[in-house]
Amino acid sequence: MTFFIKTFGCQMNVNDSEKIRHLLESKGLELSGNEATADIIIINSCAVREKPQEKIFSYIGQFSTAKKIIVAGCVAQVEKGNIFRKKVKVDYVVGTHQFYRIGEIIDEIRRGATTGAATAFSRQWQELVPNPSARSSRVTGYISIMEGCNNFCSYCIVPFTRGREKYRPLAAILREAEILAKQNYQEIVLLGQNVNHWHEPSGSLTFADMLRSLARQIQIPWIRFITSYPGYHDRELLDVMAKNRNIARHIHFPAQSGSSRILKKMQRTYSRSHYVQIIEDFRRAIPEMKFSSDFIVGFPGESSHDFNLTMSLLERMQYESVFSFIYSPRPHTSAAAMAVTVPAAIAKERLLALQKLQADIQLQNNRQLIGQTIRVLIVGRHGKKPGDVIARSESYRVVNFSSQTPVGTFAMVKITAAGSHSLRGEQVDMVV
Ligand code: SF4
């Protein structure tokens, strides 16, 4: 039997899909290169906004009813059995805590089961380290360290799709990192909805403690983590990062808005000035530190003054990159009951203005690198330009250059040209 996994959404969904592949390959099923030749299609779905949620149903609609369709991930967790009322044929719905049972579910489908659903939440951490063959990259290894969220930001569906926070023991995290180091991975990314809220399940170790142990015990050039919640910032983290050079000098720190009034309505537990203070503390302790962020525009009640505060925050923070979206009401969230006060056209205007400003900031900062030589990690060969490779800097800037150096190698590159979203360079050396 062959299967195909289509993954939508965040890195945690990518890591879950790696685990699903591992479980199915361990059961003797074969991954097919495309949907057409697969007997079973597993859609690991995303519910963070309405659009990605609706996307999966148009995706399913293209398949003949002969195929077995399994909807997994966040849409499965939110919609549960309602999915069977949709116009498309689905055979099984598997929630975010139940995909570990994918082997059993396949057996049920083989025995002729249709319209099955497994969507219970579990407080149990399911320990599973995917085989290298099941991972989406041979360069970057994803390691989930916690799952779920206790915050309930008023716009966010994650607490309803991923459940309450649960944490993976430090020993298991170290074991997986050790395995990846032995498999010559060059960077690891610690995953969680609120990684900086991780603590040892049955102890008092904090995220900073965990990161210190990892950085000292695991020989991997770049240790990264995503996503950090500003409200959980711990000064000890600064100290650990400053003292351990193998922790990448980049943090994704979603601000969401530059207006303290809107942050309050979003039920984010920090103000604009508190957020700015954290970033400035980081920059004082580690001057080369870089940041990226997320922003929502058009949140209920957002005035043009609030929006201008968001724009001025971008100018002040000089982010490496920003993910920005128009507010999308989500089921079960407290904001869904708020009146939508920002007309769609205004929200769109604000989104485009924000993205234009951020592109200008990136272009200006990228241009300052022309003539400089920076260290990058080669993550792939360029699909359209033979002989070219795609690399990333420590702060996730994309750098393209011609090279025969193997993927997964660090290189020193002299920057020769800059755009808003990428840099061009010439390789001057290989870093072993
Ligand atoms: S911290 Fe807020 S935005 Fe982040 S996952 Fe939790 S509820 Fe969602």
PDB file of N, CA and C in Angstrom, residues 256-343:
ATOM      1  N   GLN A 256       2.573  40.913  17.071  1.00  0.00           N
ATOM      2  CA  GLN A 256       1.178  40.923  16.625  1.00  0.00           C
ATOM      3  C   GLN A 256       0.609  42.325  16.407  1.00  0.00           C
ATOM      4  N   SER A 257       0.922  43.288  17.299  1.00  0.00           N
ATOM      5  CA  SER A 257       0.488  44.670  17.081  1.00  0.00           C
ATOM      6  C   SER A 257       1.464  45.609  17.776  1.00  0.00           C
ATOM      7  N   GLY A 258       1.531  46.850  17.310  1.00  0.00           N
ATOM      8  CA  GLY A 258       2.397  47.846  17.940  1.00  0.00           C
ATOM      9  C   GLY A 258       1.628  48.717  18.922  1.00  0.00           C
ATOM     10  N   SER A 259       0.335  48.435  19.050  1.00  0.00           N
ATOM     11  CA  SER A 259      -0.535  49.233  19.925  1.00  0.00           C
ATOM     12  C   SER A 259      -0.870  48.469  21.202  1.00  0.00           C
ATOM     13  N   SER A 260      -0.530  49.056  22.359  1.00  0.00           N
ATOM     14  CA  SER A 260      -0.827  48.382  23.632  1.00  0.00           C
ATOM     15  C   SER A 260      -2.327  48.197  23.815  1.00  0.00           C
ATOM     16  N   ARG A 261      -3.116  49.143  23.261  1.00  0.00           N
ATOM     17  CA  ARG A 261      -4.587  49.035  23.392  1.00  0.00           C
ATOM     18  C   ARG A 261      -5.066  47.777  22.657  1.00  0.00           C
ATOM     19  N   ILE A 262      -4.536  47.543  21.448  1.00  0.00           N
ATOM     20  CA  ILE A 262      -4.946  46.357  20.683  1.00  0.00           C
ATOM     21  C   ILE A 262      -4.355  45.095  21.305  1.00  0.00           C
ATOM     22  N   LEU A 263      -3.126  45.159  21.830  1.00  0.00           N
ATOM     23  CA  LEU A 263      -2.539  43.976  22.483  1.00  0.00           C
ATOM     24  C   LEU A 263      -3.429  43.522  23.642  1.00  0.00           C
ATOM     25  N   LYS A 264      -4.007  44.516  24.338  1.00  0.00           N
ATOM     26  CA  LYS A 264      -4.908  44.183  25.464  1.00  0.00           C
ATOM     27  C   LYS A 264      -6.143  43.451  24.925  1.00  0.00           C
ATOM     28  N   LYS A 265      -6.708  43.960  23.831  1.00  0.00           N
ATOM     29  CA  LYS A 265      -7.896  43.314  23.242  1.00  0.00           C
ATOM     30  C   LYS A 265      -7.545  41.924  22.714  1.00  0.00           C
ATOM     31  N   MET A 266      -6.301  41.746  22.341  1.00  0.00           N
ATOM     32  CA  MET A 266      -5.858  40.420  21.855  1.00  0.00           C
ATOM     33  C   MET A 266      -5.551  39.482  23.028  1.00  0.00           C
ATOM     34  N   GLN A 267      -5.624  40.038  24.248  1.00  0.00           N
ATOM     35  CA  GLN A 267      -5.272  39.292  25.466  1.00  0.00           C
ATOM     36  C   GLN A 267      -3.826  38.819  25.420  1.00  0.00           C
ATOM     37  N   ARG A 268      -2.956  39.657  24.821  1.00  0.00           N
ATOM     38  CA  ARG A 268      -1.517  39.400  24.897  1.00  0.00           C
ATOM     39  C   ARG A 268      -1.060  40.032  26.207  1.00  0.00           C
ATOM     40  N   THR A 269      -0.180  39.362  26.945  1.00  0.00           N
ATOM     41  CA  THR A 269       0.136  39.805  28.315  1.00  0.00           C
ATOM     42  C   THR A 269       1.352  40.722  28.385  1.00  0.00           C
ATOM     43  N   TYR A 270       1.618  41.461  27.345  1.00  0.00           N
ATOM     44  CA  TYR A 270       2.713  42.445  27.384  1.00  0.00           C
ATOM     45  C   TYR A 270       2.240  43.688  26.634  1.00  0.00           C
ATOM     46  N   SER A 271       2.881  44.820  26.967  1.00  0.00           N
ATOM     47  CA  SER A 271       2.535  46.079  26.291  1.00  0.00           C
ATOM     48  C   SER A 271       3.595  46.364  25.232  1.00  0.00           C
ATOM     49  N   ARG A 272       3.367  47.394  24.428  1.00  0.00           N
ATOM     50  CA  ARG A 272       4.355  47.787  23.414  1.00  0.00           C
ATOM     51  C   ARG A 272       5.696  48.074  24.095  1.00  0.00           C
ATOM     52  N   SER A 273       5.692  48.884  25.168  1.00  0.00           N
ATOM     53  CA  SER A 273       6.974  49.292  25.788  1.00  0.00           C
ATOM     54  C   SER A 273       7.681  48.090  26.416  1.00  0.00           C
ATOM     55  N   HIS A 274       6.908  47.158  26.977  1.00  0.00           N
ATOM     56  CA  HIS A 274       7.523  45.949  27.545  1.00  0.00           C
ATOM     57  C   HIS A 274       8.206  45.156  26.432  1.00  0.00           C
ATOM     58  N   TYR A 275       7.512  45.031  25.293  1.00  0.00           N
ATOM     59  CA  TYR A 275       8.055  44.275  24.155  1.00  0.00           C
ATOM     60  C   TYR A 275       9.364  44.919  23.674  1.00  0.00           C
ATOM     61  N   VAL A 276       9.318  46.258  23.503  1.00  0.00           N
ATOM     62  CA  VAL A 276      10.509  46.973  23.035  1.00  0.00           C
ATOM     63  C   VAL A 276      11.663  46.801  24.021  1.00  0.00           C
ATOM     64  N   GLN A 277      11.315  46.822  25.317  1.00  0.00           N
ATOM     65  CA  GLN A 277      12.336  46.667  26.357  1.00  0.00           C
ATOM     66  C   GLN A 277      13.060  45.314  26.216  1.00  0.00           C
ATOM     67  N   ILE A 278      12.274  44.251  25.973  1.00  0.00           N
ATOM     68  CA  ILE A 278      12.867  42.911  25.837  1.00  0.00           C
ATOM     69  C   ILE A 278      13.861  42.885  24.673  1.00  0.00           C
ATOM     70  N   ILE A 279      13.423  43.417  23.525  1.00  0.00           N
ATOM     71  CA  ILE A 279      14.287  43.398  22.338  1.00  0.00           C
ATOM     72  C   ILE A 279      15.556  44.209  22.612  1.00  0.00           C
ATOM     73  N   GLU A 280      15.404  45.352  23.299  1.00  0.00           N
ATOM     74  CA  GLU A 280      16.592  46.189  23.575  1.00  0.00           C
ATOM     75  C   GLU A 280      17.514  45.521  24.575  1.00  0.00           C
ATOM     76  N   ASP A 281      16.932  44.767  25.511  1.00  0.00           N
ATOM     77  CA  ASP A 281      17.775  43.996  26.443  1.00  0.00           C
ATOM     78  C   ASP A 281      18.620  42.980  25.681  1.00  0.00           C
ATOM     79  N   PHE A 282      17.961  42.290  24.750  1.00  0.00           N
ATOM     80  CA  PHE A 282      18.683  41.309  23.931  1.00  0.00           C
ATOM     81  C   PHE A 282      19.827  41.994  23.180  1.00  0.00           C
ATOM     82  N   ARG A 283      19.517  43.158  22.570  1.00  0.00           N
ATOM     83  CA  ARG A 283      20.518  43.822  21.722  1.00  0.00           C
ATOM     84  C   ARG A 283      21.689  44.350  22.558  1.00  0.00           C
ATOM     85  N   ARG A 284      21.394  44.696  23.834  1.00  0.00           N
ATOM     86  CA  ARG A 284      22.493  45.153  24.696  1.00  0.00           C
ATOM     87  C   ARG A 284      23.396  43.958  25.035  1.00  0.00           C
ATOM     88  N   ALA A 285      22.752  42.832  25.358  1.00  0.00           N
ATOM     89  CA  ALA A 285      23.527  41.648  25.775  1.00  0.00           C
ATOM     90  C   ALA A 285      24.223  40.980  24.591  1.00  0.00           C
ATOM     91  N   ILE A 286      23.563  40.955  23.418  1.00  0.00           N
ATOM     92  CA  ILE A 286      24.115  40.286  22.228  1.00  0.00           C
ATOM     93  C   ILE A 286      23.916  41.216  21.026  1.00  0.00           C
ATOM     94  N   PRO A 287      24.840  42.151  20.784  1.00  0.00           N
ATOM     95  CA  PRO A 287      24.633  43.186  19.752  1.00  0.00           C
ATOM     96  C   PRO A 287      24.296  42.631  18.372  1.00  0.00           C
ATOM     97  N   GLU A 288      24.782  41.417  18.042  1.00  0.00           N
ATOM     98  CA  GLU A 288      24.513  40.887  16.698  1.00  0.00           C
ATOM     99  C   GLU A 288      23.169  40.159  16.613  1.00  0.00           C
ATOM    100  N   MET A 289      22.351  40.253  17.671  1.00  0.00           N
ATOM    101  CA  MET A 289      21.075  39.531  17.726  1.00  0.00           C
ATOM    102  C   MET A 289      20.089  40.061  16.684  1.00  0.00           C
ATOM    103  N   LYS A 290      19.361  39.166  15.996  1.00  0.00           N
ATOM    104  CA  LYS A 290      18.381  39.555  14.987  1.00  0.00           C
ATOM    105  C   LYS A 290      17.014  38.980  15.331  1.00  0.00           C
ATOM    106  N   PHE A 291      15.960  39.651  14.829  1.00  0.00           N
ATOM    107  CA  PHE A 291      14.601  39.253  15.192  1.00  0.00           C
ATOM    108  C   PHE A 291      13.691  39.210  13.969  1.00  0.00           C
ATOM    109  N   SER A 292      12.694  38.342  14.049  1.00  0.00           N
ATOM    110  CA  SER A 292      11.585  38.375  13.083  1.00  0.00           C
ATOM    111  C   SER A 292      10.298  38.377  13.899  1.00  0.00           C
ATOM    112  N   SER A 293       9.180  38.635  13.249  1.00  0.00           N
ATOM    113  CA  SER A 293       7.938  38.767  14.016  1.00  0.00           C
ATOM    114  C   SER A 293       6.703  38.439  13.180  1.00  0.00           C
ATOM    115  N   ASP A 294       5.557  38.355  13.860  1.00  0.00           N
ATOM    116  CA  ASP A 294       4.249  38.197  13.207  1.00  0.00           C
ATOM    117  C   ASP A 294       3.405  39.421  13.537  1.00  0.00           C
ATOM    118  N   PHE A 295       2.564  39.839  12.587  1.00  0.00           N
ATOM    119  CA  PHE A 295       1.631  40.941  12.835  1.00  0.00           C
ATOM    120  C   PHE A 295       0.263  40.632  12.234  1.00  0.00           C
ATOM    121  N   ILE A 296      -0.755  41.046  12.965  1.00  0.00           N
ATOM    122  CA  ILE A 296      -2.135  40.956  12.485  1.00  0.00           C
ATOM    123  C   ILE A 296      -2.628  42.378  12.258  1.00  0.00           C
ATOM    124  N   VAL A 297      -3.202  42.663  11.083  1.00  0.00           N
ATOM    125  CA  VAL A 297      -3.830  43.963  10.860  1.00  0.00           C
ATOM    126  C   VAL A 297      -5.339  43.770  10.754  1.00  0.00           C
ATOM    127  N   GLY A 298      -6.074  44.852  11.034  1.00  0.00           N
ATOM    128  CA  GLY A 298      -7.533  44.796  10.907  1.00  0.00           C
ATOM    129  C   GLY A 298      -8.225  44.104  12.066  1.00  0.00           C
ATOM    130  N   PHE A 299      -7.539  43.991  13.217  1.00  0.00           N
ATOM    131  CA  PHE A 299      -8.167  43.366  14.386  1.00  0.00           C
ATOM    132  C   PHE A 299      -9.330  44.234  14.835  1.00  0.00           C
ATOM    133  N   PRO A 300     -10.435  43.630  15.335  1.00  0.00           N
ATOM    134  CA  PRO A 300     -11.598  44.445  15.748  1.00  0.00           C
ATOM    135  C   PRO A 300     -11.194  45.625  16.639  1.00  0.00           C
ATOM    136  N   GLY A 301     -11.620  46.816  16.229  1.00  0.00           N
ATOM    137  CA  GLY A 301     -11.331  48.010  17.024  1.00  0.00           C
ATOM    138  C   GLY A 301     -10.046  48.723  16.620  1.00  0.00           C
ATOM    139  N   GLU A 302      -9.283  48.143  15.694  1.00  0.00           N
ATOM    140  CA  GLU A 302      -8.004  48.769  15.298  1.00  0.00           C
ATOM    141  C   GLU A 302      -8.266  50.082  14.563  1.00  0.00           C
ATOM    142  N   SER A 303      -7.777  51.198  15.147  1.00  0.00           N
ATOM    143  CA  SER A 303      -7.950  52.511  14.508  1.00  0.00           C
ATOM    144  C   SER A 303      -6.732  52.785  13.623  1.00  0.00           C
ATOM    145  N   SER A 304      -6.787  53.873  12.847  1.00  0.00           N
ATOM    146  CA  SER A 304      -5.611  54.191  12.018  1.00  0.00           C
ATOM    147  C   SER A 304      -4.439  54.558  12.934  1.00  0.00           C
ATOM    148  N   HIS A 305      -4.743  55.103  14.105  1.00  0.00           N
ATOM    149  CA  HIS A 305      -3.664  55.411  15.055  1.00  0.00           C
ATOM    150  C   HIS A 305      -2.993  54.120  15.542  1.00  0.00           C
ATOM    151  N   ASP A 306      -3.816  53.106  15.876  1.00  0.00           N
ATOM    152  CA  ASP A 306      -3.255  51.809  16.299  1.00  0.00           C
ATOM    153  C   ASP A 306      -2.366  51.239  15.200  1.00  0.00           C
ATOM    154  N   PHE A 307      -2.870  51.330  13.966  1.00  0.00           N
ATOM    155  CA  PHE A 307      -2.096  50.782  12.841  1.00  0.00           C
ATOM    156  C   PHE A 307      -0.775  51.531  12.684  1.00  0.00           C
ATOM    157  N   ASN A 308      -0.810  52.861  12.845  1.00  0.00           N
ATOM    158  CA  ASN A 308       0.437  53.632  12.741  1.00  0.00           C
ATOM    159  C   ASN A 308       1.427  53.243  13.826  1.00  0.00           C
ATOM    160  N   LEU A 309       0.900  52.814  14.972  1.00  0.00           N
ATOM    161  CA  LEU A 309       1.798  52.341  16.033  1.00  0.00           C
ATOM    162  C   LEU A 309       2.482  51.032  15.616  1.00  0.00           C
ATOM    163  N   THR A 310       1.746  50.202  14.883  1.00  0.00           N
ATOM    164  CA  THR A 310       2.348  48.972  14.356  1.00  0.00           C
ATOM    165  C   THR A 310       3.449  49.321  13.355  1.00  0.00           C
ATOM    166  N   MET A 311       3.153  50.280  12.472  1.00  0.00           N
ATOM    167  CA  MET A 311       4.150  50.675  11.460  1.00  0.00           C
ATOM    168  C   MET A 311       5.397  51.250  12.141  1.00  0.00           C
ATOM    169  N   SER A 312       5.201  52.052  13.177  1.00  0.00           N
ATOM    170  CA  SER A 312       6.376  52.662  13.838  1.00  0.00           C
ATOM    171  C   SER A 312       7.168  51.601  14.604  1.00  0.00           C
ATOM    172  N   LEU A 313       6.491  50.532  15.047  1.00  0.00           N
ATOM    173  CA  LEU A 313       7.230  49.455  15.713  1.00  0.00           C
ATOM    174  C   LEU A 313       8.144  48.742  14.714  1.00  0.00           C
ATOM    175  N   LEU A 314       7.639  48.538  13.484  1.00  0.00           N
ATOM    176  CA  LEU A 314       8.484  47.913  12.453  1.00  0.00           C
ATOM    177  C   LEU A 314       9.741  48.756  12.207  1.00  0.00           C
ATOM    178  N   GLU A 315       9.502  50.094  12.118  1.00  0.00           N
ATOM    179  CA  GLU A 315      10.649  50.981  11.859  1.00  0.00           C
ATOM    180  C   GLU A 315      11.653  50.910  13.013  1.00  0.00           C
ATOM    181  N   ARG A 316      11.146  50.843  14.210  1.00  0.00           N
ATOM    182  CA  ARG A 316      12.035  50.843  15.392  1.00  0.00           C
ATOM    183  C   ARG A 316      12.770  49.510  15.540  1.00  0.00           C
ATOM    184  N   MET A 317      12.077  48.401  15.273  1.00  0.00           N
ATOM    185  CA  MET A 317      12.658  47.071  15.511  1.00  0.00           C
ATOM    186  C   MET A 317      13.549  46.598  14.365  1.00  0.00           C
ATOM    187  N   GLN A 318      13.349  47.108  13.154  1.00  0.00           N
ATOM    188  CA  GLN A 318      14.184  46.695  12.012  1.00  0.00           C
ATOM    189  C   GLN A 318      14.292  45.160  11.941  1.00  0.00           C
ATOM    190  N   TYR A 319      13.146  44.501  11.823  1.00  0.00           N
ATOM    191  CA  TYR A 319      13.103  43.036  11.781  1.00  0.00           C
ATOM    192  C   TYR A 319      13.790  42.484  10.515  1.00  0.00           C
ATOM    193  N   GLU A 320      14.322  41.281  10.642  1.00  0.00           N
ATOM    194  CA  GLU A 320      14.874  40.586   9.472  1.00  0.00           C
ATOM    195  C   GLU A 320      13.756  40.218   8.508  1.00  0.00           C
ATOM    196  N   SER A 321      12.612  39.774   9.088  1.00  0.00           N
ATOM    197  CA  SER A 321      11.446  39.420   8.272  1.00  0.00           C
ATOM    198  C   SER A 321      10.194  39.475   9.139  1.00  0.00           C
ATOM    199  N   VAL A 322       9.060  39.596   8.477  1.00  0.00           N
ATOM    200  CA  VAL A 322       7.784  39.695   9.190  1.00  0.00           C
ATOM    201  C   VAL A 322       6.743  38.860   8.454  1.00  0.00           C
ATOM    202  N   PHE A 323       5.958  38.062   9.195  1.00  0.00           N
ATOM    203  CA  PHE A 323       4.809  37.362   8.629  1.00  0.00           C
ATOM    204  C   PHE A 323       3.585  38.189   9.017  1.00  0.00           C
ATOM    205  N   SER A 324       2.835  38.641   8.025  1.00  0.00           N
ATOM    206  CA  SER A 324       1.724  39.541   8.333  1.00  0.00           C
ATOM    207  C   SER A 324       0.427  39.059   7.694  1.00  0.00           C
ATOM    208  N   PHE A 325      -0.672  39.216   8.433  1.00  0.00           N
ATOM    209  CA  PHE A 325      -1.952  38.689   7.983  1.00  0.00           C
ATOM    210  C   PHE A 325      -3.094  39.638   8.356  1.00  0.00           C
ATOM    211  N   ILE A 326      -4.187  39.540   7.612  1.00  0.00           N
ATOM    212  CA  ILE A 326      -5.418  40.248   7.978  1.00  0.00           C
ATOM    213  C   ILE A 326      -6.149  39.390   9.009  1.00  0.00           C
ATOM    214  N   TYR A 327      -6.688  40.011  10.021  1.00  0.00           N
ATOM    215  CA  TYR A 327      -7.406  39.293  11.077  1.00  0.00           C
ATOM    216  C   TYR A 327      -8.476  38.381  10.463  1.00  0.00           C
ATOM    217  N   SER A 328      -8.519  37.127  10.915  1.00  0.00           N
ATOM    218  CA  SER A 328      -9.506  36.150  10.412  1.00  0.00           C
ATOM    219  C   SER A 328     -10.233  35.568  11.624  1.00  0.00           C
ATOM    220  N   PRO A 329     -11.542  35.864  11.775  1.00  0.00           N
ATOM    221  CA  PRO A 329     -12.270  35.336  12.947  1.00  0.00           C
ATOM    222  C   PRO A 329     -12.223  33.805  12.983  1.00  0.00           C
ATOM    223  N   ARG A 330     -11.875  33.213  14.124  1.00  0.00           N
ATOM    224  CA  ARG A 330     -11.779  31.760  14.243  1.00  0.00           C
ATOM    225  C   ARG A 330     -12.815  31.230  15.225  1.00  0.00           C
ATOM    226  N   PRO A 331     -13.359  30.054  14.956  1.00  0.00           N
ATOM    227  CA  PRO A 331     -14.359  29.470  15.872  1.00  0.00           C
ATOM    228  C   PRO A 331     -13.786  29.270  17.275  1.00  0.00           C
ATOM    229  N   HIS A 332     -14.649  29.375  18.278  1.00  0.00           N
ATOM    230  CA  HIS A 332     -14.304  29.141  19.702  1.00  0.00           C
ATOM    231  C   HIS A 332     -13.509  30.284  20.332  1.00  0.00           C
ATOM    232  N   THR A 333     -12.941  31.196  19.517  1.00  0.00           N
ATOM    233  CA  THR A 333     -12.094  32.231  20.122  1.00  0.00           C
ATOM    234  C   THR A 333     -12.959  33.378  20.650  1.00  0.00           C
ATOM    235  N   SER A 334     -12.461  34.092  21.683  1.00  0.00           N
ATOM    236  CA  SER A 334     -13.278  35.184  22.253  1.00  0.00           C
ATOM    237  C   SER A 334     -13.407  36.353  21.279  1.00  0.00           C
ATOM    238  N   ALA A 335     -12.415  36.564  20.412  1.00  0.00           N
ATOM    239  CA  ALA A 335     -12.499  37.676  19.457  1.00  0.00           C
ATOM    240  C   ALA A 335     -13.579  37.439  18.410  1.00  0.00           C
ATOM    241  N   ALA A 336     -13.943  36.174  18.194  1.00  0.00           N
ATOM    242  CA  ALA A 336     -14.961  35.869  17.177  1.00  0.00           C
ATOM    243  C   ALA A 336     -16.282  36.555  17.506  1.00  0.00           C
ATOM    244  N   ALA A 337     -16.485  36.859  18.786  1.00  0.00           N
ATOM    245  CA  ALA A 337     -17.735  37.525  19.188  1.00  0.00           C
ATOM    246  C   ALA A 337     -17.638  39.040  19.017  1.00  0.00           C
ATOM    247  N   MET A 338     -16.428  39.533  18.748  1.00  0.00           N
ATOM    248  CA  MET A 338     -16.273  40.988  18.598  1.00  0.00           C
ATOM    249  C   MET A 338     -16.735  41.419  17.198  1.00  0.00           C
ATOM    250  N   ALA A 339     -17.340  42.583  17.129  1.00  0.00           N
ATOM    251  CA  ALA A 339     -17.784  43.104  15.823  1.00  0.00           C
ATOM    252  C   ALA A 339     -16.568  43.407  14.974  1.00  0.00           C
ATOM    253  N   VAL A 340     -16.629  43.041  13.700  1.00  0.00           N
ATOM    254  CA  VAL A 340     -15.536  43.365  12.771  1.00  0.00           C
ATOM    255  C   VAL A 340     -15.704  44.830  12.392  1.00  0.00           C
ATOM    256  N   THR A 341     -14.801  45.696  12.870  1.00  0.00           N
ATOM    257  CA  THR A 341     -14.976  47.143  12.656  1.00  0.00           C
ATOM    258  C   THR A 341     -14.139  47.679  11.508  1.00  0.00           C
ATOM    259  N   VAL A 342     -13.131  46.913  11.074  1.00  0.00           N
ATOM    260  CA  VAL A 342     -12.247  47.401  10.005  1.00  0.00           C
ATOM    261  C   VAL A 342     -12.724  46.827   8.675  1.00  0.00           C
ATOM    262  N   PRO A 343     -13.228  47.671   7.757  1.00  0.00           N
ATOM    263  CA  PRO A 343     -13.706  47.156   6.478  1.00  0.00           C
ATOM    264  C   PRO A 343     -12.607  46.383   5.745  1.00  0.00           C
TER     265      PRO A 343
END
